[in-house]
GROMACS .gro file of C-alpha atoms in nm:
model
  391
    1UNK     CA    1   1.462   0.046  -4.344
    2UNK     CA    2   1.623  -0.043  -3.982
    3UNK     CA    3   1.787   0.182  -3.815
    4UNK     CA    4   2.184   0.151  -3.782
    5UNK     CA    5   2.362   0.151  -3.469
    6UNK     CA    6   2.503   0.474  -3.314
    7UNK     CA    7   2.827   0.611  -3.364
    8UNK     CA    8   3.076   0.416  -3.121
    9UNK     CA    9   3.197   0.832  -3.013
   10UNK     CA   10   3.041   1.056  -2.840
   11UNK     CA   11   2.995   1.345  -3.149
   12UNK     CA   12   2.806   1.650  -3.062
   13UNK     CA   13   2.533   1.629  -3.231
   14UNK     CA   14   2.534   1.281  -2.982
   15UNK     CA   15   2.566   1.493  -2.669
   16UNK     CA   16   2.309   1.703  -2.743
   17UNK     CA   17   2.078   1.444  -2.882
   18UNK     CA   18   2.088   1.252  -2.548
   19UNK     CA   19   2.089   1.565  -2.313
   20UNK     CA   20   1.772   1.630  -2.479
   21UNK     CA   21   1.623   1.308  -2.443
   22UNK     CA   22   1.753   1.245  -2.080
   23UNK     CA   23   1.584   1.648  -1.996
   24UNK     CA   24   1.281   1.526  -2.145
   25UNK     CA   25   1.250   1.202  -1.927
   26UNK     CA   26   1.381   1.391  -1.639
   27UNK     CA   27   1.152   1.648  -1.616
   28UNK     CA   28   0.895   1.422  -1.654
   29UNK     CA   29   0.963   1.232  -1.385
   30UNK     CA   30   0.975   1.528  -1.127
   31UNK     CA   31   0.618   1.601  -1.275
   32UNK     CA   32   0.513   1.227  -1.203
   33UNK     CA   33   0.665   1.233  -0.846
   34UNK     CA   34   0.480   1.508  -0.738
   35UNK     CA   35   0.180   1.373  -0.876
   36UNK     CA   36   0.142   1.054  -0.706
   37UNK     CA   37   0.122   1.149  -0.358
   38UNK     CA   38  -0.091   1.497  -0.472
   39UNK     CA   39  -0.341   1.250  -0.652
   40UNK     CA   40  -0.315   1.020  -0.359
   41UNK     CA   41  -0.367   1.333  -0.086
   42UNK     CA   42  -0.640   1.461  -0.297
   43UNK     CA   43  -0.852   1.164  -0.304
   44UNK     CA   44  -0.781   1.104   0.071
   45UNK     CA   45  -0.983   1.459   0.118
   46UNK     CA   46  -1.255   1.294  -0.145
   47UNK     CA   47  -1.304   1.032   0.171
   48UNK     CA   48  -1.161   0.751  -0.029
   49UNK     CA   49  -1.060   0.468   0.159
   50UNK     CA   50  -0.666   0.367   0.125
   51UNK     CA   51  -0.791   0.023  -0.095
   52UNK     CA   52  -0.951   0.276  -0.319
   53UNK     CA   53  -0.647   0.479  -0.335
   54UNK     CA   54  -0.451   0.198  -0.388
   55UNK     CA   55  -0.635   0.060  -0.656
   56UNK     CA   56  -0.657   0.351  -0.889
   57UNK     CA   57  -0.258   0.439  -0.835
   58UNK     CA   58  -0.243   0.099  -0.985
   59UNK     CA   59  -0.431   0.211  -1.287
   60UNK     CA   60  -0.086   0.319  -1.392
   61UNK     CA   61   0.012  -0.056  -1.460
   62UNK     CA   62  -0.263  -0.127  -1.617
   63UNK     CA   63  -0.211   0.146  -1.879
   64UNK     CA   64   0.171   0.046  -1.948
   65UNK     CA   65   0.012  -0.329  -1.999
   66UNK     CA   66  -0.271  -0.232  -2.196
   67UNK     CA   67  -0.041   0.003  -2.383
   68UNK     CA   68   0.285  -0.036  -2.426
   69UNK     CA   69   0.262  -0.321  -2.681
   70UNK     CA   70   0.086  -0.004  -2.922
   71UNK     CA   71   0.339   0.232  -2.893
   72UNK     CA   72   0.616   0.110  -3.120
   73UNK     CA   73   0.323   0.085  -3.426
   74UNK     CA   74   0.212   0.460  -3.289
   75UNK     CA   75   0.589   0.590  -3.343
   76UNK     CA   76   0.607   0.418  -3.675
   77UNK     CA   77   0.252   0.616  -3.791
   78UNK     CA   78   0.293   0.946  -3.626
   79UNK     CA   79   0.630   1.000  -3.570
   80UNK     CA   80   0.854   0.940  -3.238
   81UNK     CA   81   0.880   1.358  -3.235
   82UNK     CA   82   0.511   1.373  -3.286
   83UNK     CA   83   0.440   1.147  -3.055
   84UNK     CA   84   0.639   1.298  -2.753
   85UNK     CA   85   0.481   1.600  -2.801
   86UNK     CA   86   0.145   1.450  -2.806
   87UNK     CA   87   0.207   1.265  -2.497
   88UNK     CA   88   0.367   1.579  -2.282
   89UNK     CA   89   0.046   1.767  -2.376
   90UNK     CA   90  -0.148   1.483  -2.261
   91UNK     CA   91  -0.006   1.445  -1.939
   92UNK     CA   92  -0.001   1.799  -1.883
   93UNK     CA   93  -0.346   1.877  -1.939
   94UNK     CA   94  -0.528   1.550  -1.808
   95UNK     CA   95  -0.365   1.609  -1.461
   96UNK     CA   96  -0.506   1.950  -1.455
   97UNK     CA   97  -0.844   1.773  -1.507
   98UNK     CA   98  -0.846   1.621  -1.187
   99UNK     CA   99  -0.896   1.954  -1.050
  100UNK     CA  100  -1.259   1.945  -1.240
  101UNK     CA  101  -1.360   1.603  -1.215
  102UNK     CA  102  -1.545   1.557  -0.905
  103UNK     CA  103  -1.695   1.182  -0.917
  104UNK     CA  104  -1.400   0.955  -0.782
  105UNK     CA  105  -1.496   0.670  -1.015
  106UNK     CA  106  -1.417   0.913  -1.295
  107UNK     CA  107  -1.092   0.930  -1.160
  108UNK     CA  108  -1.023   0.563  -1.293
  109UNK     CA  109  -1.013   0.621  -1.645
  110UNK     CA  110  -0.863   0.984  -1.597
  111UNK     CA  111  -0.579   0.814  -1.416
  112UNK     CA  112  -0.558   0.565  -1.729
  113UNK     CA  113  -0.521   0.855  -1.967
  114UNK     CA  114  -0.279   1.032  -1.797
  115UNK     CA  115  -0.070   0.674  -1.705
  116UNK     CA  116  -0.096   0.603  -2.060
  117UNK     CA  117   0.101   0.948  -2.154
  118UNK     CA  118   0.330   0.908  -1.900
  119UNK     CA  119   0.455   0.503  -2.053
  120UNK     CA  120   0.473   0.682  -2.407
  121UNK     CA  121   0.707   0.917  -2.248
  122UNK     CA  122   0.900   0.635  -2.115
  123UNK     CA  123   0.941   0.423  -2.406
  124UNK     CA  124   0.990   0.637  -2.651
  125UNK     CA  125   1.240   0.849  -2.461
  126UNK     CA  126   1.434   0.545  -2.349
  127UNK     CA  127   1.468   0.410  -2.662
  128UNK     CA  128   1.597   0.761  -2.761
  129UNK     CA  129   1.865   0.719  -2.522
  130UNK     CA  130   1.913   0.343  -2.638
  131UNK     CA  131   1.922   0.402  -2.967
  132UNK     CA  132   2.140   0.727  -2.974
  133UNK     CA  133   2.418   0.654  -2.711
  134UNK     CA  134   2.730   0.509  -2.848
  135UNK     CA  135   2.732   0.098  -2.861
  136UNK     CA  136   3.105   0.092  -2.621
  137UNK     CA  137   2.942   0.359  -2.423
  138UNK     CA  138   2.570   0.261  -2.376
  139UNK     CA  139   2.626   0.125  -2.009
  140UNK     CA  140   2.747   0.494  -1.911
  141UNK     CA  141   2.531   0.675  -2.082
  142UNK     CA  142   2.268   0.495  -1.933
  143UNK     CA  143   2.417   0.531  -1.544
  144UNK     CA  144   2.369   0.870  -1.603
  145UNK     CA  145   2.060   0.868  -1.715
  146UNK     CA  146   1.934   0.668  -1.424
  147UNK     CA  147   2.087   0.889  -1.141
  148UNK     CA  148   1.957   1.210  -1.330
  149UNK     CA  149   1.631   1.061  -1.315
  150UNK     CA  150   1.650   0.942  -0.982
  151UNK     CA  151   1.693   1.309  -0.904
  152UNK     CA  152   1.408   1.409  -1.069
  153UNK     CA  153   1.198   1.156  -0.890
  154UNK     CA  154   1.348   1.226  -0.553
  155UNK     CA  155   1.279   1.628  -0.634
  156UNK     CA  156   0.899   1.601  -0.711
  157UNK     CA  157   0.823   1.589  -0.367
  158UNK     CA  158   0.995   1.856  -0.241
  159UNK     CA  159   0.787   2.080  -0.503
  160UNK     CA  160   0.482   1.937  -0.278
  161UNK     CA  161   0.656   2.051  -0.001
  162UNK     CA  162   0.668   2.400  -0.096
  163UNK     CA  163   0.354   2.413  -0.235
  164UNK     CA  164   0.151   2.188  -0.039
  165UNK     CA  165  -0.120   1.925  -0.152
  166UNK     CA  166  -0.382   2.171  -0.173
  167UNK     CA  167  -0.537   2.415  -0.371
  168UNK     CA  168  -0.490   2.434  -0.739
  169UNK     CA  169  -0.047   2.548  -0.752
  170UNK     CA  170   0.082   2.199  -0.708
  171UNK     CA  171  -0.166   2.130  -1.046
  172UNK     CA  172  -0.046   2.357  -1.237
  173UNK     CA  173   0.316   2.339  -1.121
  174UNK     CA  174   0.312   1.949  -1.223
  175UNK     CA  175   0.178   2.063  -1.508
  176UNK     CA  176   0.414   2.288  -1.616
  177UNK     CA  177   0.673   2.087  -1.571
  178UNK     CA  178   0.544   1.773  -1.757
  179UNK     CA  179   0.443   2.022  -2.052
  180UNK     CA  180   0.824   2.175  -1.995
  181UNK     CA  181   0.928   1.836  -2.086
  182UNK     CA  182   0.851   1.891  -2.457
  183UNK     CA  183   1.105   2.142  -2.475
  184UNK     CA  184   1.411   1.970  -2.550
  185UNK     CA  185   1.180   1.772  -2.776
  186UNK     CA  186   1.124   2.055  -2.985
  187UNK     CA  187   1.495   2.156  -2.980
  188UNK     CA  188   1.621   1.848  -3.034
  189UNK     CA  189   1.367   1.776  -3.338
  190UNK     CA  190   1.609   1.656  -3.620
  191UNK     CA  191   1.852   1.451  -3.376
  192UNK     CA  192   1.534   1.187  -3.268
  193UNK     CA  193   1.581   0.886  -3.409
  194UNK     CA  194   1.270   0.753  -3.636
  195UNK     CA  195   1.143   0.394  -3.647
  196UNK     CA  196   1.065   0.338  -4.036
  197UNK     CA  197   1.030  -0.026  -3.972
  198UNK     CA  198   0.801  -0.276  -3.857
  199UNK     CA  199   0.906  -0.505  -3.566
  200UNK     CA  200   1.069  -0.862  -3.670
  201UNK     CA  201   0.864  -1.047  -3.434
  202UNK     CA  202   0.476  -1.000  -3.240
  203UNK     CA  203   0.479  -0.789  -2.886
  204UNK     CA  204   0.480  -1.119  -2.679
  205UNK     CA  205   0.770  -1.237  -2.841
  206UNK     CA  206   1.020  -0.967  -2.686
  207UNK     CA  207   0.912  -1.014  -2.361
  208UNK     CA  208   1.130  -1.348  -2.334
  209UNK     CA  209   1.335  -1.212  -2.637
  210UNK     CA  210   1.634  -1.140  -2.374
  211UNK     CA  211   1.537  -1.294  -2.088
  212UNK     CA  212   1.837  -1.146  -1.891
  213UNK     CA  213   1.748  -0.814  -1.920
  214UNK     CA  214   1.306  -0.856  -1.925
  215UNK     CA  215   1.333  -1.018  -1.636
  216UNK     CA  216   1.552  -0.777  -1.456
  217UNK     CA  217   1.307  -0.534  -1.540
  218UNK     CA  218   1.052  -0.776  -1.335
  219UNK     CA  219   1.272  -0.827  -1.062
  220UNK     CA  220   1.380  -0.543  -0.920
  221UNK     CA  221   1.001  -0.354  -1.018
  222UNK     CA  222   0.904  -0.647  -0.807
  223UNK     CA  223   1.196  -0.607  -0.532
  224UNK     CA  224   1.192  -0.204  -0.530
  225UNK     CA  225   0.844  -0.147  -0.451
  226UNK     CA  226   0.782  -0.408  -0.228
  227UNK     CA  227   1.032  -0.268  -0.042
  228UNK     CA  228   0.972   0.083  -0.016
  229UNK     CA  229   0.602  -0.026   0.040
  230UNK     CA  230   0.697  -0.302   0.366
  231UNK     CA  231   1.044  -0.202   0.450
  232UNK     CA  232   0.976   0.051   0.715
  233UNK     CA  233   0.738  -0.169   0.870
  234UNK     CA  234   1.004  -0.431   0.884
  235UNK     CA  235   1.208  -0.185   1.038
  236UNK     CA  236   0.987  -0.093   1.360
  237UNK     CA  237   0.940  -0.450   1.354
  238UNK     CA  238   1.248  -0.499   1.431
  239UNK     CA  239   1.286  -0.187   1.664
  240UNK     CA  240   1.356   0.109   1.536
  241UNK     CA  241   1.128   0.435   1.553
  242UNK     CA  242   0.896   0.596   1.230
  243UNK     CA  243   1.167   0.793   1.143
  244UNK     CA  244   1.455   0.547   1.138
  245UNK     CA  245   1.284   0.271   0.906
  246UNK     CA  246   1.175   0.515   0.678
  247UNK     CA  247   1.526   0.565   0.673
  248UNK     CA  248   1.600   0.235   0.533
  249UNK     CA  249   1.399   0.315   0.213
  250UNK     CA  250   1.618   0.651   0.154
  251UNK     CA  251   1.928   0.427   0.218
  252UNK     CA  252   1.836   0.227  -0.049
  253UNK     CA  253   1.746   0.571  -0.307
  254UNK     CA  254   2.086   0.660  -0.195
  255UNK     CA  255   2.263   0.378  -0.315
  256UNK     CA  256   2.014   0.336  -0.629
  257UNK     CA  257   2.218   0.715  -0.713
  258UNK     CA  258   2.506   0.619  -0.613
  259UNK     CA  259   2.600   0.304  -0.786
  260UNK     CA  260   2.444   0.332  -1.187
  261UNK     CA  261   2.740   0.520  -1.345
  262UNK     CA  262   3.060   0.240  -1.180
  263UNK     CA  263   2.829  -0.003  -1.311
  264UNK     CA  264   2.715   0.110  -1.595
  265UNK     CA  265   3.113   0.170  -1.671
  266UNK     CA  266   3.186  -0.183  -1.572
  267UNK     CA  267   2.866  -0.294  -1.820
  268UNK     CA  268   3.109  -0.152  -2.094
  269UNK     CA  269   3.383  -0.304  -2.035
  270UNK     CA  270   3.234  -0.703  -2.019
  271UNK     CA  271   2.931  -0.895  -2.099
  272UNK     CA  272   2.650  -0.723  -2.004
  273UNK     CA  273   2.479  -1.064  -1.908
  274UNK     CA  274   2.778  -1.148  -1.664
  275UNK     CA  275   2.733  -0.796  -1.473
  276UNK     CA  276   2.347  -0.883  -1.446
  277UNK     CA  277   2.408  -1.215  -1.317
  278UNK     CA  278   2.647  -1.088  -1.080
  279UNK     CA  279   2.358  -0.812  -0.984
  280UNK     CA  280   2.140  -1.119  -0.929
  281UNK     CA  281   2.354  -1.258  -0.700
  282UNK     CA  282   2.438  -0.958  -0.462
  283UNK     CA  283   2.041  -0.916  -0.435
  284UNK     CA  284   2.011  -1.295  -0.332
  285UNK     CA  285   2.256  -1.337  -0.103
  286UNK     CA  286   2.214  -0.956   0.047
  287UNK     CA  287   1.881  -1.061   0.161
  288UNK     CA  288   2.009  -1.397   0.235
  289UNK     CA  289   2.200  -1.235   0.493
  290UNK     CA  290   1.919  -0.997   0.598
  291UNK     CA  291   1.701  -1.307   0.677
  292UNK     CA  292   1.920  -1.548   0.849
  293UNK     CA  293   2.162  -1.313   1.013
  294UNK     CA  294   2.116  -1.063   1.284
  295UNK     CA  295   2.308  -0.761   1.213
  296UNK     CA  296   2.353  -0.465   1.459
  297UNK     CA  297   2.153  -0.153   1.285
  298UNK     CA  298   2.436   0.016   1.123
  299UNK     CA  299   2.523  -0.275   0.949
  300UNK     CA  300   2.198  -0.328   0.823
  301UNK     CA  301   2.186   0.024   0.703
  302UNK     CA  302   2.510  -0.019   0.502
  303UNK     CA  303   2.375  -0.375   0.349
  304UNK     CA  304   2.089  -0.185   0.229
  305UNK     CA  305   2.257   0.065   0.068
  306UNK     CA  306   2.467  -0.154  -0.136
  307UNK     CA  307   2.201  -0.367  -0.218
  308UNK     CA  308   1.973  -0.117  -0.310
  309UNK     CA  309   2.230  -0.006  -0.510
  310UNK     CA  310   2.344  -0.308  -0.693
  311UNK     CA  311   1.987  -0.408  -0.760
  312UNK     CA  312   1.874  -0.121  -0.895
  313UNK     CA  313   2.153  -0.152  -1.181
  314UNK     CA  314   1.913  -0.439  -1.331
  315UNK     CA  315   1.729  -0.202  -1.423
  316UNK     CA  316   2.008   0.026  -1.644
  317UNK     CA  317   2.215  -0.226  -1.684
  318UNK     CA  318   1.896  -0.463  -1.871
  319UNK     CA  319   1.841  -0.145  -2.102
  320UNK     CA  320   2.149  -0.107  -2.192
  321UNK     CA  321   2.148  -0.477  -2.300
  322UNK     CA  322   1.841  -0.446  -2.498
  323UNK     CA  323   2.072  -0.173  -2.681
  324UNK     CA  324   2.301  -0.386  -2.765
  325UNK     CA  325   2.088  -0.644  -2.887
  326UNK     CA  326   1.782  -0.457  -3.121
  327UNK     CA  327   1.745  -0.150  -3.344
  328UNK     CA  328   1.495   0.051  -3.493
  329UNK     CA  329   1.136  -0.064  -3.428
  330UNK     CA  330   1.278  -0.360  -3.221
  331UNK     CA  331   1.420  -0.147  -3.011
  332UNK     CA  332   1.152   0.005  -2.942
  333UNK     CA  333   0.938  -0.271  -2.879
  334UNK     CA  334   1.207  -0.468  -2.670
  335UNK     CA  335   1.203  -0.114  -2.434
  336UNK     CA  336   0.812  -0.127  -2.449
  337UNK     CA  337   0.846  -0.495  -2.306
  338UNK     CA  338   1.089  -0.392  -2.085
  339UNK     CA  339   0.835  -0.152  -1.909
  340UNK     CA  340   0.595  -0.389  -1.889
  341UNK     CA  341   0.800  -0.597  -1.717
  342UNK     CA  342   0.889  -0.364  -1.475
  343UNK     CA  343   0.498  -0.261  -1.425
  344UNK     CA  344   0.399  -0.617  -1.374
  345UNK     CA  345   0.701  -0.623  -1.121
  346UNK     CA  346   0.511  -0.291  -0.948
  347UNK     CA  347   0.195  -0.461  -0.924
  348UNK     CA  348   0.278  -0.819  -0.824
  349UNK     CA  349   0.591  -0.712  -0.536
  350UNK     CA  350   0.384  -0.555  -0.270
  351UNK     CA  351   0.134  -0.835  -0.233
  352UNK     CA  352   0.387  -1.089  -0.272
  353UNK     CA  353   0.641  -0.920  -0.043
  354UNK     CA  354   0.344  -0.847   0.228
  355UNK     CA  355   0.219  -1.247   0.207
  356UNK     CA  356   0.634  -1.393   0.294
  357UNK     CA  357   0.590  -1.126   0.549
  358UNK     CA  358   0.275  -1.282   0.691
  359UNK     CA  359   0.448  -1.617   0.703
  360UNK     CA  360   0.710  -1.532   0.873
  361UNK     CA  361   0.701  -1.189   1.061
  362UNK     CA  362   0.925  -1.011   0.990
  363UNK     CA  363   1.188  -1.237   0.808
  364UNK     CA  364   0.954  -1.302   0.534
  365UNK     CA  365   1.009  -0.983   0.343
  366UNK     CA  366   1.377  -1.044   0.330
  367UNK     CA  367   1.334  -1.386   0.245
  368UNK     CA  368   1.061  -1.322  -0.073
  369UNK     CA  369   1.347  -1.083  -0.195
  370UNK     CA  370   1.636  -1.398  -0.164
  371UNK     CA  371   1.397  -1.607  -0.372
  372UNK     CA  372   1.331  -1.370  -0.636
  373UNK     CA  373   1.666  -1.288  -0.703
  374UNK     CA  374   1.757  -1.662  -0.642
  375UNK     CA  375   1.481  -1.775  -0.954
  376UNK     CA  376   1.657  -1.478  -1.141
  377UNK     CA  377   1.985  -1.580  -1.099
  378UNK     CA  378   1.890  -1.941  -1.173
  379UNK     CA  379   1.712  -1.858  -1.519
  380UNK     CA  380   2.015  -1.645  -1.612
  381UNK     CA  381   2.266  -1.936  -1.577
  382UNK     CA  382   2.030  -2.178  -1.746
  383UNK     CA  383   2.006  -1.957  -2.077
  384UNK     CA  384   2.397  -1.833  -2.043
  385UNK     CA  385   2.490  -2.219  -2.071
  386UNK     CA  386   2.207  -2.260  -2.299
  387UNK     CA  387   2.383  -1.973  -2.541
  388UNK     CA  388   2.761  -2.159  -2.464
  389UNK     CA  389   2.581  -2.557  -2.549
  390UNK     CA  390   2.454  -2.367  -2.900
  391UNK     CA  391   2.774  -2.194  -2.950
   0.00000   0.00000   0.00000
């Protein structure tokens, strides 16, 4: 049995069903922001050097790789319902282990566990939204689902704030709130869509499935956190003081909030392919601008905001896309790909970002972004006339 598409209105038994699922996600990611830098603070007062840190906050891409092509087959056995509440216990309950588990290499495969809960509570509440929000209406629904969460994300660390990084409260408050999560789970129990079928094709397959919207998922994973990682450095490069090139990065958050809901109303109106070519093309020629042109500081400051903004609808905009595209288990599988995509992106845009920054101080940065987005842009034309030459 596939699942059929949703309703092309917004019912209420559609409201609710996507309130629920967007509280879910967005309660989990206040619980994951507060984690990162608590883990990370935590195993700084362990005496772990900053490669060590490094490496096991990566452990969280390894778990979405290793993962993520399982969880589609898990929903189909357990239950999507099951398996959200499953994973919010998980989460809950494995970061309160780090407050017991001493030895820092058993950190590793803690970290794994808990990653792994967190990418089921991606995917499956993703394709939630996907699969519930109305076809006409998808590219809204999910603009608003990406500047809730980016509230959530941005709200973690102010819990951190108020509770500080140590002791056991900022434990149990991340906790709590990643175990809060399953609420609107449990409320929302008979509107979760099921997957009763298997997927049409194997894992691999849907990672090139719709290239447009994988490889968004790559490109901006790759472009966002190679720039929150090496922007402020490029910014006292450049001249500016600590606290003004951090600013860039929360120029760029800013405009990430800003910008999903217009687009993700424009993404309704034409092809969703078109709107994430014509993302592709602000992030090239943004950062072609960065590189070869020197812009007095305000301007820069205004670039980045509406590039950060504009990029970061690759990332709702691909989703919604997928929608459109798949049901039932593909669905969910073409979401799981999509987060791997995006974790690869996370693990390969730092490295990459920091080596075109090596080459050529500072400029590089800017320039690895231009020829990202400039590959992007180039494989999205290539398959649009592809789709036109078979038409």
């Amino acid at each position: 049995m596939t699942a059929t598409p949703a309703p092309d209105i917004f019912t209420r038994q559609t409201i609710v069903s996507l309130g629920a699922a967007i509280a879910c996600i967005v309660t989990v990611g206040i619980g994951l922001s507060l984690s990162i830098p608590l883990l990370s603070f935590a195993l700084d007062a362990k005496g772990a050097s900053r490669t060590l840190i490094g490496l096991n906050t990566a452990m969280a891409g390894v778990a979405t790789i290793v993962c993520a092509p399982f969880i589609s087959g898990w929903a189909r056995r357990f239950g999507v319902h099951t398996l959200l509440v499953g994973a919010t216990i998980l989460a809950g309950v494995s970061l309160l282990a780090f407050l017991v588990v001493e030895p820092i290499w058993a950190w590793f495969p803690l970290r794994f566990v808990f990653s792994l809960a967190l990418t089921v509570l991606f995917v499956l509440s993703e394709y939630w939204i996907n699969a519930a929000a109305p076809e006409h209406r998808r590219g809204l629904v999910l603009g608003i689902y990406a500047s809730a969460l980016s509230i959530g994300f941005a709200a973690g660390p102010f819990v951190l704030i108020v509770l500080g990084a140590a002791g056991p409260a900022p434990y149990f408050a991340g906790a709590a709130l990643l175990v809060l999560a399953m609420l609107p789970v449990l409320l929302a129990r008979a509107m979760i869509p099921v997957i009763e079928d298997h997927p049409s094709a194997g894992f691999v397959t849907f990672l090139w499935a719709a290239p447009a919207a994988t490889l968004a998922a790559l490109v901006f994973g790759s472009a966002e956190t190679g720039a929150f990682a090496l922007l402020p450095l490029y910014g006292t490069a450049i001249g500016l003081d600590v606290a003004g090139a951090a600013t860039l990065v929360s120029l760029m958050s800013l405009g990430n909030l800003a910008f999903q809901i217009p687009i993700g109303l424009i993404a309704d109106r034409i092809d969703r392919r078109k709107v994430l070519l014509a993302c592709g093309i602000v992030g090239a020629l943004g950062m072609l601008i960065a590189t070869f042109v020197t812009l007095p500081i305000g301007w820069l400051r205004v670039l980045l905001f509406v590039w950060g903004g504009i990029v970061a609808a690759l990332y709702t905009v691909g989703l919604a896309h997928l929608g459109s595209r798949f049901r039932g288990a593909d669905l969910a599988q073409a979401n799981a790909a999509f987060v791997v995509m995006y974790s690869a992106g996370l693990m390969i845009g730092p490295p990459l970002a920091g080596f075109g920054m090596d080459l050529w101080p500072p400029h590089g940065l800017m320039a690895t972004f231009a020829g990202l987005f400039l590959i992007y842009v180039a494989v999205v034309l290539a398959r649009m006339a592809r789709a036109r030459g078979t038409a």
